[in-house]
C-alpha atoms as one frame of an Amber mdcrd trajectory, in Angstrom:
protein
 157.391  23.895 162.440 160.880  22.507 162.916 162.247  19.176 164.072 164.223
  20.982 166.773 161.814  21.990 169.515 164.218  24.714 170.672 163.504  26.509
 167.407 159.757  25.970 167.725 159.742  27.773 171.076 160.744  30.931 169.191
 157.646  30.957 166.998 155.497  32.854 169.489 157.886  35.807 169.452 159.877
  35.578 166.222 158.399  35.866 162.724 159.408  33.260 160.141 160.859  36.050
 157.978 163.298  37.042 160.718 165.345  33.862 160.406 164.623  33.014 156.785
 165.431  36.450 155.313 168.911  36.924 156.794 169.895  39.740 154.406 168.371
  42.331 152.096 169.284  43.363 148.551 171.283  40.242 147.825 172.019  40.990
 144.173 171.140  44.618 143.456 171.743  47.409 145.992 168.780  49.253 147.471
 168.475  52.875 148.551 168.669  53.324 152.330 169.345  57.080 152.585 168.083
  60.039 150.536 169.050  63.640 151.253 166.813  66.067 149.346 168.638  69.075
 150.799 171.554  68.483 148.430 169.444  68.612 145.270 169.886  71.375 142.718
 173.641  71.815 143.049 175.635  72.870 140.004 178.966  71.337 139.108 178.295
  67.853 140.491 178.315  64.763 138.335 175.074  62.777 138.236 175.403  59.175
 139.361 172.405  56.944 139.986 173.839  55.564 143.254 175.312  58.686 144.859
 173.906  61.932 143.486 171.323  63.299 141.064 170.798  67.039 140.679 167.039
  66.585 140.580 166.884  64.455 143.746 169.958  64.971 145.932 172.371  62.554
 147.602 171.826  58.831 148.144 173.318  55.878 149.937 172.724  52.383 148.572
 173.534  49.138 150.385 173.737  45.530 149.313 173.564  42.246 151.221 172.961
  43.814 154.640 171.065  42.792 157.763 167.508  44.110 158.247 166.343  46.298
 161.105 164.414  44.261 163.686 161.395  45.552 165.611 158.158  44.196 167.066
 155.285  44.039 164.563 151.697  42.833 164.888 150.758  43.474 161.267 149.282
  46.936 161.843 150.550  50.501 162.033 150.624  52.743 165.082 151.036  55.743
 162.849 151.429  56.917 159.281 152.292  60.432 158.257 149.525  62.377 156.507
 150.393  65.573 154.664 149.757  68.444 157.058 150.580  66.542 160.248 152.837
  68.521 162.592 156.421  67.379 163.101 159.272  68.100 165.476 162.065  69.150
 163.117 164.636  68.487 165.830 163.617  64.836 166.098 162.789  61.977 163.772
 159.535  61.993 161.835 158.159  58.530 161.127 156.450  58.243 157.759 155.076
  54.976 159.087 155.445  53.352 162.491 154.683  49.621 162.817 152.526  48.634
 165.765 153.616  46.179 168.430 155.916  45.844 171.413 157.285  43.218 173.750
 154.061  43.230 175.801 151.826  42.682 172.779 151.156  38.919 172.490 150.201
  39.297 168.821 153.496  40.981 167.917 156.627  39.218 166.731 160.171  40.350
 166.045 160.101  41.156 162.344 162.676  42.282 159.751 162.349  45.707 158.113
 164.225  47.805 155.638 164.836  51.201 157.262 164.863  54.094 154.792 166.244
  57.349 156.220 165.732  60.667 154.438 166.053  64.417 154.805 162.868  65.987
 153.520 161.758  69.614 153.239 159.409  71.036 155.853 157.779  74.385 156.526
 159.849  76.071 159.236 156.876  78.064 160.527 154.015  75.585 160.305 156.209
  72.551 161.061 154.852  70.121 158.530 156.500  68.313 155.650 156.300  70.107
 152.325 155.455  68.345 149.062 157.139  70.422 146.338 155.993  70.401 142.739
 158.870  68.763 140.888 157.669  68.204 137.330 156.390  70.669 134.743 157.580
  73.976 133.336 157.865  75.656 136.737 158.684  72.589 138.825 161.852  72.092
 140.823 163.341  69.797 138.192 163.158  72.658 135.687 164.425  75.682 137.617
 165.818  74.113 140.828 164.098  76.754 142.935 162.755  75.245 146.162 160.839
  78.363 147.118 159.015  78.399 143.798 158.281  74.666 144.026 156.703  75.112
 147.469 154.592  78.060 146.287 153.255  75.927 143.442 152.437  73.174 145.923
 150.518  75.637 148.102 148.160  76.275 145.192 147.723  72.593 144.346 147.869
  70.908 147.766 145.858  73.462 149.711 148.426  73.778 152.521 149.790  77.244
 153.339 153.493  77.832 152.726 155.110  80.369 155.071 158.061  81.161 152.832
 160.499  79.598 155.301 161.700  76.029 154.941 164.292  73.592 156.245 165.035
  69.879 155.999 164.078  67.305 158.631 165.044  63.658 159.119 162.398  61.040
 158.368 162.235  57.279 158.844 160.229  54.884 156.701 160.078  51.199 157.641
 159.390  48.596 154.957 158.305  45.145 156.224 160.383  42.467 154.526 158.702
  39.368 153.160 160.631  38.795 149.935 164.140  37.355 149.467 163.493  34.197
 151.492 166.641  32.084 151.280 167.107  28.303 151.382 166.757  26.758 154.832
 170.499  26.145 154.959 171.024  29.915 154.991 168.627  30.634 157.851 169.973
  32.460 160.880 171.654  30.240 163.435 171.503  30.543 167.220 174.704  32.523
 167.631 173.636  35.024 164.962 171.323  36.540 167.550 172.483  35.056 170.829
 176.231  35.177 170.283 178.608  37.712 171.768 178.153  40.040 168.803 174.577
  39.044 167.965 172.644  41.188 165.516 169.631  41.850 167.776 169.570  44.829
 170.134 167.817  43.139 173.025 167.392  46.270 175.123 165.881  48.188 172.189
 163.404  45.310 171.840 162.432  45.657 175.498 164.423  42.824 177.047 166.825
  43.420 179.958 169.376  41.398 178.015 169.752  38.264 175.925 166.672  36.060
 176.642 168.974  33.030 176.919 170.125  34.553 180.214 167.132  36.650 181.192
 164.210  34.606 179.860 161.552  35.371 177.280 158.742  37.878 177.426 156.159
  35.537 178.978
């Protein structure tokens, strides 16, 4: 609880972490994007933060704002190997449960990890290639061979046709709590260029003008 009752009124809809973890990866950068489709290229220099032949291209960020969504502590969905996907859309590896109408949900900070992962272009499910070992992708950089090996070991048919689809993984953020003096202030969210996307959260606009969810 806070001495300022205006802050306390937020506690039914805003998680403590949202204000007290104003930024992620304060000291060391963290990976936010991973493109497997670029792996295996010859002639590129390996660099931990941008490209590795065995893994593809990366983007790392440091000291950046989280992604904010409603969260009630559970998951609506998690991807299980073999689940069908729409390769033209976004596949969620996990999807936190909660929305503006859920009284148990609060606005919560997440790290969003975006990736391009291989999928079977006929069966429309994500493929899990064999990477290590004598015949793995990291040895011969042959995707087709890596998927055929996985067919034997994972028990999922491989059609021989593959592509790369975009995936989202959301990591709930509970570490990196900062001193109270660094907590988000009112105008961080409610100012003209506030960091919350009110419409994406289900509000018609800033709750200061439109009211809360109750």
